XYZ file of C-alpha atoms in Angstrom:
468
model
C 86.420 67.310 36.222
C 87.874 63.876 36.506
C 86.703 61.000 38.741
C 89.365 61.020 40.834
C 88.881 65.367 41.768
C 85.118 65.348 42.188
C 85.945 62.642 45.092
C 88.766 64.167 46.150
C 86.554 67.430 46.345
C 83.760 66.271 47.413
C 85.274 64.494 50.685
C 87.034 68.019 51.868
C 83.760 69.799 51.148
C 82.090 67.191 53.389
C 85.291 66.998 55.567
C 84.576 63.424 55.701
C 88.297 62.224 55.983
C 90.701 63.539 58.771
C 94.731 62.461 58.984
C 95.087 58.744 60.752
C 91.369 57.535 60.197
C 91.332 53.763 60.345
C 88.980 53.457 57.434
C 86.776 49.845 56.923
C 85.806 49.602 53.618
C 82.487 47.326 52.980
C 83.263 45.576 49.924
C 80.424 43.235 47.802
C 82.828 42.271 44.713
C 80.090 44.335 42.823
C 81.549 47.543 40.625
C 80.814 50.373 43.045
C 82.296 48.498 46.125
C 85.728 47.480 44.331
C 86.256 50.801 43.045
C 85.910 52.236 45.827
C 88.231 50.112 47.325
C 90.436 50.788 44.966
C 90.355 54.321 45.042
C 91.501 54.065 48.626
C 93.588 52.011 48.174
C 95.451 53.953 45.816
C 95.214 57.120 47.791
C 95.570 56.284 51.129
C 99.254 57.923 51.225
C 97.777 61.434 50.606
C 95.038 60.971 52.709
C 97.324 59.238 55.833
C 95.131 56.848 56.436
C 94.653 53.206 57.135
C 92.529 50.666 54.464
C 90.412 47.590 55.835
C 88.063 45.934 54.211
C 85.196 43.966 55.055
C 82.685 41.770 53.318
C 79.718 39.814 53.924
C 78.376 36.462 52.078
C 74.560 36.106 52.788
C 74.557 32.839 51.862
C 72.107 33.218 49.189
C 73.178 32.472 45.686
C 75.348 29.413 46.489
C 78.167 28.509 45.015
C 78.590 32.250 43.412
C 78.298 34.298 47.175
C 81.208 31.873 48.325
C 83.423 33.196 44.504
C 82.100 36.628 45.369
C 84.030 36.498 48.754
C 87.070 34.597 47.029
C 86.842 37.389 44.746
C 87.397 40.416 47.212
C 89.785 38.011 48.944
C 92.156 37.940 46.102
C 92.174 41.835 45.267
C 92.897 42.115 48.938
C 95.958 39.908 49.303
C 97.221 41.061 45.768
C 97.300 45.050 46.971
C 98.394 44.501 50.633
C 94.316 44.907 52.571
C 93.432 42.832 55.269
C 89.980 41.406 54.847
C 87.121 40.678 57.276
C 84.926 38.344 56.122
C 82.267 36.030 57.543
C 79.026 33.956 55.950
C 75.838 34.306 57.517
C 73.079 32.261 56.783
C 70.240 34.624 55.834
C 67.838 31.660 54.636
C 68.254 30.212 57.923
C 66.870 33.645 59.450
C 64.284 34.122 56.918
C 63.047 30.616 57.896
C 62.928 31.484 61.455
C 61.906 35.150 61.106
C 59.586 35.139 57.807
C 60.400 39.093 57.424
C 61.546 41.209 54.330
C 64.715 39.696 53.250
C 66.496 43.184 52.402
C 65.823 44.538 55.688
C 67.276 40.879 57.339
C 70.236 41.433 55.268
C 70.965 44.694 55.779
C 70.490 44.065 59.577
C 72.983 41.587 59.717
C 75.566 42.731 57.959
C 75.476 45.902 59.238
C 75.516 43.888 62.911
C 78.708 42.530 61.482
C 80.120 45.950 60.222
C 79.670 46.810 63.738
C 81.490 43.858 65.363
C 84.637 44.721 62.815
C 84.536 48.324 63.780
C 85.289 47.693 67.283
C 87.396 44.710 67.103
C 89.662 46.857 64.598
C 89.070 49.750 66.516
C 87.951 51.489 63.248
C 86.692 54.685 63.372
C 84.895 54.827 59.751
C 82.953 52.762 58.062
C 82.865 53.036 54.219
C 80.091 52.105 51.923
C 79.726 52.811 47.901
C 76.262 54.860 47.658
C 76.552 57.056 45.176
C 74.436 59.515 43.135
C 72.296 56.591 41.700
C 71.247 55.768 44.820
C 70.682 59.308 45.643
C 68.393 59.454 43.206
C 66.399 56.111 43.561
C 66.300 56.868 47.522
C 64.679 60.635 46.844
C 61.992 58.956 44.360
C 61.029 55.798 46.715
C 60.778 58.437 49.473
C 58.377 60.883 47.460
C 56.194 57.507 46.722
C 56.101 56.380 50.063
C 56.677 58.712 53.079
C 57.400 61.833 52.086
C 58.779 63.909 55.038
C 61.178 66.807 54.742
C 63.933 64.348 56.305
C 63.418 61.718 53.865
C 63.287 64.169 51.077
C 66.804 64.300 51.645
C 68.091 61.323 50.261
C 71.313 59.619 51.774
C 74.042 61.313 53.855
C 77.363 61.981 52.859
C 78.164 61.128 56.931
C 76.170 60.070 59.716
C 76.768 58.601 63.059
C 76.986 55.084 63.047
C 77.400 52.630 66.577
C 79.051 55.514 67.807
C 82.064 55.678 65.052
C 81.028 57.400 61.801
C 79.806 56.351 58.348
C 80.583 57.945 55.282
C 79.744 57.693 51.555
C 82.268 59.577 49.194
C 80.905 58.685 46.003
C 77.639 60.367 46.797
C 78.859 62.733 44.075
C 79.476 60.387 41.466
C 77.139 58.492 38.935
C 77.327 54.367 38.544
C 78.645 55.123 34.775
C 81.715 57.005 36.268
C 82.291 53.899 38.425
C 82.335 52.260 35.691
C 84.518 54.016 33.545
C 86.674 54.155 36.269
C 87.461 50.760 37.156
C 87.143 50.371 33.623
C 90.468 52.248 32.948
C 92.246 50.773 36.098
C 91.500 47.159 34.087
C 89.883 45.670 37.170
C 87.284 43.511 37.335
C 84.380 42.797 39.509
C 81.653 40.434 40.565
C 77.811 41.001 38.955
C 74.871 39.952 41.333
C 72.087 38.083 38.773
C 69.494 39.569 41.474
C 70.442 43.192 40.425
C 68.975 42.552 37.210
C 65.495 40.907 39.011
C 62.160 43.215 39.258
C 61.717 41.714 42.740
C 62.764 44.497 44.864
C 61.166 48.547 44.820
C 64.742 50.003 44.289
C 65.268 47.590 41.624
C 62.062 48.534 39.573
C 62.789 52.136 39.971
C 66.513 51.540 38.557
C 65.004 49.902 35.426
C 61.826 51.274 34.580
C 61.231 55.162 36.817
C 64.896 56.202 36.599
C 65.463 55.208 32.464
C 62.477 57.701 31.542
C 63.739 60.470 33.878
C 67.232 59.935 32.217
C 65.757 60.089 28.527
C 63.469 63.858 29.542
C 67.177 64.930 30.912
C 70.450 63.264 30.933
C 71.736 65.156 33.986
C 68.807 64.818 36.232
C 71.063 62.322 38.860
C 73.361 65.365 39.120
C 70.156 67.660 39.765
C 68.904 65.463 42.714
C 72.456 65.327 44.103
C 72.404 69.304 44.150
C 68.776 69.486 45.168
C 69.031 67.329 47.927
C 72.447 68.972 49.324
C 70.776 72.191 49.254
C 68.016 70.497 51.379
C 70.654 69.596 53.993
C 71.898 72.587 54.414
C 68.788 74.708 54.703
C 68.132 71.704 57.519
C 71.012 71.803 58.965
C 70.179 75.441 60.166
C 66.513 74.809 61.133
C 67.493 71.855 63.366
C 70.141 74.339 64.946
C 67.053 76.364 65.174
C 64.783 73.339 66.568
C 67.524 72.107 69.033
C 67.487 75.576 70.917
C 63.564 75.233 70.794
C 63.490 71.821 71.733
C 65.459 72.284 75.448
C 63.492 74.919 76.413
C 59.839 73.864 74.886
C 60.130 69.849 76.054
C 61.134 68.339 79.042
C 62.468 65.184 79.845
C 61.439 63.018 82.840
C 63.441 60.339 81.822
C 64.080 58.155 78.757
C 60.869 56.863 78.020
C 58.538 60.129 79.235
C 58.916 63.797 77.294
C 56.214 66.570 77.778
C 54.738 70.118 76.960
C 52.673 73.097 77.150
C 50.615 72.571 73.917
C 50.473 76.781 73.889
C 54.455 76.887 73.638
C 54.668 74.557 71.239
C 51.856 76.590 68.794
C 53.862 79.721 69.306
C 56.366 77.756 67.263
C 56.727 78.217 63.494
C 55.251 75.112 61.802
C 58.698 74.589 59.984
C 60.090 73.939 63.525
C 57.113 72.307 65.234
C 57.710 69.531 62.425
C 61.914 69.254 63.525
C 61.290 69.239 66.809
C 58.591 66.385 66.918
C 61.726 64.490 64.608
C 63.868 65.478 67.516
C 61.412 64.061 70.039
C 61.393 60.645 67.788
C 64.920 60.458 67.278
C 65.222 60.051 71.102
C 62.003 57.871 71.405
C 63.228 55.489 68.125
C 66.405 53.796 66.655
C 64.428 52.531 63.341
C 65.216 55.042 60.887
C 61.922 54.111 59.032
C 59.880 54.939 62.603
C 61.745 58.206 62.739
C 60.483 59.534 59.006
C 57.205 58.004 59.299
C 54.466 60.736 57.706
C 51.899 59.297 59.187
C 53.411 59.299 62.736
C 54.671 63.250 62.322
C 51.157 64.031 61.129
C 49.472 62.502 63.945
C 51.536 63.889 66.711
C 51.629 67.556 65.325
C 47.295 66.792 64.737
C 47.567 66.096 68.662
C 48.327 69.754 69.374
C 46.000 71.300 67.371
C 43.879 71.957 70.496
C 44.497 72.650 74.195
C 40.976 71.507 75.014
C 39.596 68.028 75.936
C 41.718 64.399 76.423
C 43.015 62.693 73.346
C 45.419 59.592 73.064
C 47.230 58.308 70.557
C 49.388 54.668 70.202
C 52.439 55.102 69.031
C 54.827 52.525 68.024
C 56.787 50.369 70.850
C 54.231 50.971 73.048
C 54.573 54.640 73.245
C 51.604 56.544 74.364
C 51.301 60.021 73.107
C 48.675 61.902 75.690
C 47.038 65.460 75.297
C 45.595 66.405 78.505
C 44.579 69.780 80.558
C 46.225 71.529 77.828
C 49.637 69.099 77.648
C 51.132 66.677 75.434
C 52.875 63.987 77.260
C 54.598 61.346 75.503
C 55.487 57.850 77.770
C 55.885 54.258 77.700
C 53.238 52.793 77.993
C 53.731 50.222 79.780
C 56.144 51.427 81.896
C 54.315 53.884 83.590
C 51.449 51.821 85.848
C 54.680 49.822 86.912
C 56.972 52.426 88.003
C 54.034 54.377 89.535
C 52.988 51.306 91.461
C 55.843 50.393 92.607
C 58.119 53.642 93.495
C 57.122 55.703 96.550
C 58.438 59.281 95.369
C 59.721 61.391 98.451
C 58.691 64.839 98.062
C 60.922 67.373 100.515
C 62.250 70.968 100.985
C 65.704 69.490 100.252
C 64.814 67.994 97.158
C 63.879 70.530 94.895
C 61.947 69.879 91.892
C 60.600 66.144 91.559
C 59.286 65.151 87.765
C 56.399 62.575 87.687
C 55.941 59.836 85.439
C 52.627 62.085 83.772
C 55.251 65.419 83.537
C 54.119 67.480 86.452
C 56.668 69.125 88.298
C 56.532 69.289 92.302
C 58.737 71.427 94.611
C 57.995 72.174 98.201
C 59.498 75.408 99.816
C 59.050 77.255 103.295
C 57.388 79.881 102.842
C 60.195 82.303 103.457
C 62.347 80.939 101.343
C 59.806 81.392 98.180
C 61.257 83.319 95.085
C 60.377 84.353 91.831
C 62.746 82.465 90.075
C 61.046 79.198 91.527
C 57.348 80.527 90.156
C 56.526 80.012 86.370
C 53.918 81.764 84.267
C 52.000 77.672 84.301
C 53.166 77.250 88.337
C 50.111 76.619 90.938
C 50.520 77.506 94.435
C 49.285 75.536 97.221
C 49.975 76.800 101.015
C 50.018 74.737 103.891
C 50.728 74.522 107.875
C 53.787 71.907 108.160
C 52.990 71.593 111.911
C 49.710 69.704 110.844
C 50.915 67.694 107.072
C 54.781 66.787 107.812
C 57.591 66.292 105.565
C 58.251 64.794 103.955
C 55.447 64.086 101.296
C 55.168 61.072 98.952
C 53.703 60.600 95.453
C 52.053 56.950 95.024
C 49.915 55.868 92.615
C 46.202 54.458 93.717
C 45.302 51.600 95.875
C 41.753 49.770 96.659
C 39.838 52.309 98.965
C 41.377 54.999 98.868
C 39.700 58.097 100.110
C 40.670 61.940 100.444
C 39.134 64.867 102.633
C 38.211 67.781 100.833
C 37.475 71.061 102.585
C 33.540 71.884 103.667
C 33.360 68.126 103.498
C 32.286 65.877 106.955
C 33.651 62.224 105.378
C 36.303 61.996 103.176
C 35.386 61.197 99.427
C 36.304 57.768 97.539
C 38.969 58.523 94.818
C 37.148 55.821 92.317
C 34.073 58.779 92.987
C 36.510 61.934 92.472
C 38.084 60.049 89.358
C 34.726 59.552 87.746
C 33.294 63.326 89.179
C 36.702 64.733 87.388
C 36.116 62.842 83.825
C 39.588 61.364 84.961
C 40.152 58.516 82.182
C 39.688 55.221 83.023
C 43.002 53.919 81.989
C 44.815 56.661 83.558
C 43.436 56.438 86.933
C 45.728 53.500 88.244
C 48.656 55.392 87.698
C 47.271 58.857 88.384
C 49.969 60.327 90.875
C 48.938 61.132 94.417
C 49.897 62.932 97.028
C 50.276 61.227 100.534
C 50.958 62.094 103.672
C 53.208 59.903 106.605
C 50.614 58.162 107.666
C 49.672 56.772 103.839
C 46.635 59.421 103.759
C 46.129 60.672 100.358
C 45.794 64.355 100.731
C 45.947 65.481 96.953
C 45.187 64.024 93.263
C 47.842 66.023 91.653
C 46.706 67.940 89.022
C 42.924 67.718 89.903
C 42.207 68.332 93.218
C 43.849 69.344 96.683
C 42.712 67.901 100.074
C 41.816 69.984 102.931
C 45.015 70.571 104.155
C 45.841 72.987 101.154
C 44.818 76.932 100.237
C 45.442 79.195 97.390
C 45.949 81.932 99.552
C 48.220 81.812 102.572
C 46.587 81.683 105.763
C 47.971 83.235 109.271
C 49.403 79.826 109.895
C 50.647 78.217 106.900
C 54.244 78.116 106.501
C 54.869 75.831 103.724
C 54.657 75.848 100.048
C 53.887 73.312 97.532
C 54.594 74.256 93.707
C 53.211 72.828 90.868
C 54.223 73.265 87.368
């Protein structure tokens, strides 16, 4: 099969082109970058589409960035592509920032990418990964953080800044490119730094991927198939692991996700891994956060148990909590703030209220309580509204505070109930309680409920409080 049909084929398998897409094309000046400009630029009649191109000097080899640029520049005006191009000092940043240079430069230009995309009003970005790189991804992954989604090697497509990103050489080895642009008679730009053992993906291009190559020549082709197969069979798990995910974990709000840790061990371990990479993909941007081993293991180690308290820190000051048999996952820092500082009205009209620790609070009249409003986890709580009006409020703790608990003559310090109830010491500033109008606490949510509540309905109770 020629170069030209396996891309051609490989981009309506992956349907990554549709009629009209305003395509950008990032473009080094290195070989796999200007053929695949060229290739669209040469095709962009059958495919109805538009060709930009954009390119980035980092500012880092002097004099030969600046004829890398001057480079693309020419093969752009000569073929009819307007270019976007900018310099950005990356020395500069690395001076200010003293972080891993790849991971600087990658940032910023993919900041720039960005900035193109929606000044152009783009709708696809372009780069020139191909099955090299498929191959040298899969190995660095399976020698550093080997997780089922970083097993799968680079995308053909993926979301990008809202617009899409795709890669259609994916399918196609670094010698093709060659050859390729070698038979169009075009020439390109060689980075001296490729050829440096400085960076991991370098060392595995010259010294892991040669000896691979030499036990079989096609093994590049067998890691493109392997890991395609891989994103398929995930594909249909996560399908699997969505549907799981909205009815297993709820969300407060965008910083606070919990669970029943039984629900989520009813769950096969194939999905109980996608659906904690569901839970970080809404916690995390940083792809390297999201496909962390370490950070899957420890979560999934969390619900092992029901029993006891356990904490764990995640990154970003994320707090991953296992308590009275549920795994909460919040910010951190976040929560004494909002608990502090928010007086939560609790009503009949309101329906269900979500606190900052997961619990769910309704209050009904007693009349109006249905089936469809108690759970299998739901505690019921009855009380006389003529004696604790609505509506209710959910605070968090303040200095000397007290409750009344029944068959009790005083009312009992909460700092005393929080230490009685093995209540965490780091929790209990934030612990949510239940007042009343008059700024009475009358329940510690979750732990204990003042005098004003029973189990079982008396003759004058006409109220209900749910909790779930």
């Amino acid at each position: 099969m020629s170069f030209e049909l396996k891309i051609k084929t490989f981009i309506e398998k992956e349907q990554l082109l549709q009629q009209g897409d305003h395509l950008l094309i990032a473009v080094s000046g290195g070989v796999d970058s200007m053929a695949l400009l060229h290739y669209f630029v040469q095709t962009k009649e059958h495919w109805n589409i538009r060709v930009e191109a954009v390119h980035v000097d980092h500012m880092l080899r002097g004099e030969a960035s600046a004829e890398d640029r001057a480079f693309v520049q020419k093969y752009c005006d000569d073929n009819g592509v307007y270019l976007h191009a900018t310099a950005i000092s990356i020395p500069t940043i690395l001076a200010k920032e003293n972080g891993n240079i790849q991971l600087i430069c990658r940032r910023e230009r993919y900041r720039y990418f960005k900035e193109v995309l929606y000044e152009t009003n783009a709708n696809k970005l372009v780069t020139a990964h191909h099955a090299d790189d498929q191959l040298e991804s899969v190995l660095m992954a399976l020698t550093k953080n080997a997780t089922m989604n970083s097993m799968q090697g680079i995308r053909p497509q993926r979301n990008f800044e809202g617009k899409t990103l795709i890669r259609p050489f994916l399918t196609v080895t670094k010698t093709e490119i060659g050859e390729y642009l070698l038979r169009k008679g075009l020439n390109y730009r060689e980075d001296a730094s490729n050829s440096k053992d400085t960076y991991v993906r370098n060392r595995f291009r010259h010294h892991v991927v040669p000896l691979l190559e030499a036990e079989n020549p096609r093994v590049t082709e067998q890691v493109t198939h392997f890991t395609s197969q891989l994103q398929e069979d995930n594909a249909f798990l996560m399908t699997l692991a969505q549907d799981v995910f909205s009815k297993t974990i709820t969300r407060s709000n965008e910083n606070t996700y919990s669970m029943e840790i039984e629900a989520f061990q009813l769950v096969p371990l194939a999905l109980q891994r996608r659906l904690i990479l569901i839970l970080l993909n809404y916690l995390y941007k940083d792809s390297n956060t999201i496909q962390s081993y370490a950070l899957l293991t420890s979560i999934l180690k969390l619900c092992d148990t029901t029993a006891g308290y356990a904490e764990i820190h995640l990154p970003e000051d994320f707090l991953a909590v296992r308590r009275y048999g549920k795994l909460i996952i919040r910010k951190n820092s976040s929560t004494e703030d909002h608990a502090s500082s928010e007086k939560i009205i609790i009503s009949a009209a309101n329906g269900w209220t979500t606190l900052m620790n997961g619990e769910r609070l309704c209050v009904v009249k007693l009349h109006d309580l249905s089936s469809e409003l108690i759970t299998d986890t739901a505690q019921l709580f009855y009380f006389n509204a003529s004696k604790l009006h609505l509506p209710l409020y959910i605070r968090a703790r303040k200095d000397g505070d007290r409750m009344l608990l029944k068959g009790m003559d005083q009312p009992k310090r909460l700092s005393r109930l929080f230490i009685d109830e093995k209540i965490p010491l780091n929790e209990r500033n934030s612990w949510p309680l239940l007042i009343s109008q008059s700024d009475e606490v009358v329940a510690v949510i979750g732990v204990r409920m003042g005098m004003f509540f029973s189990t079982t309905p008396q003759p004058n109770d006409d109220t209900v409080l749910i909790v779930d």
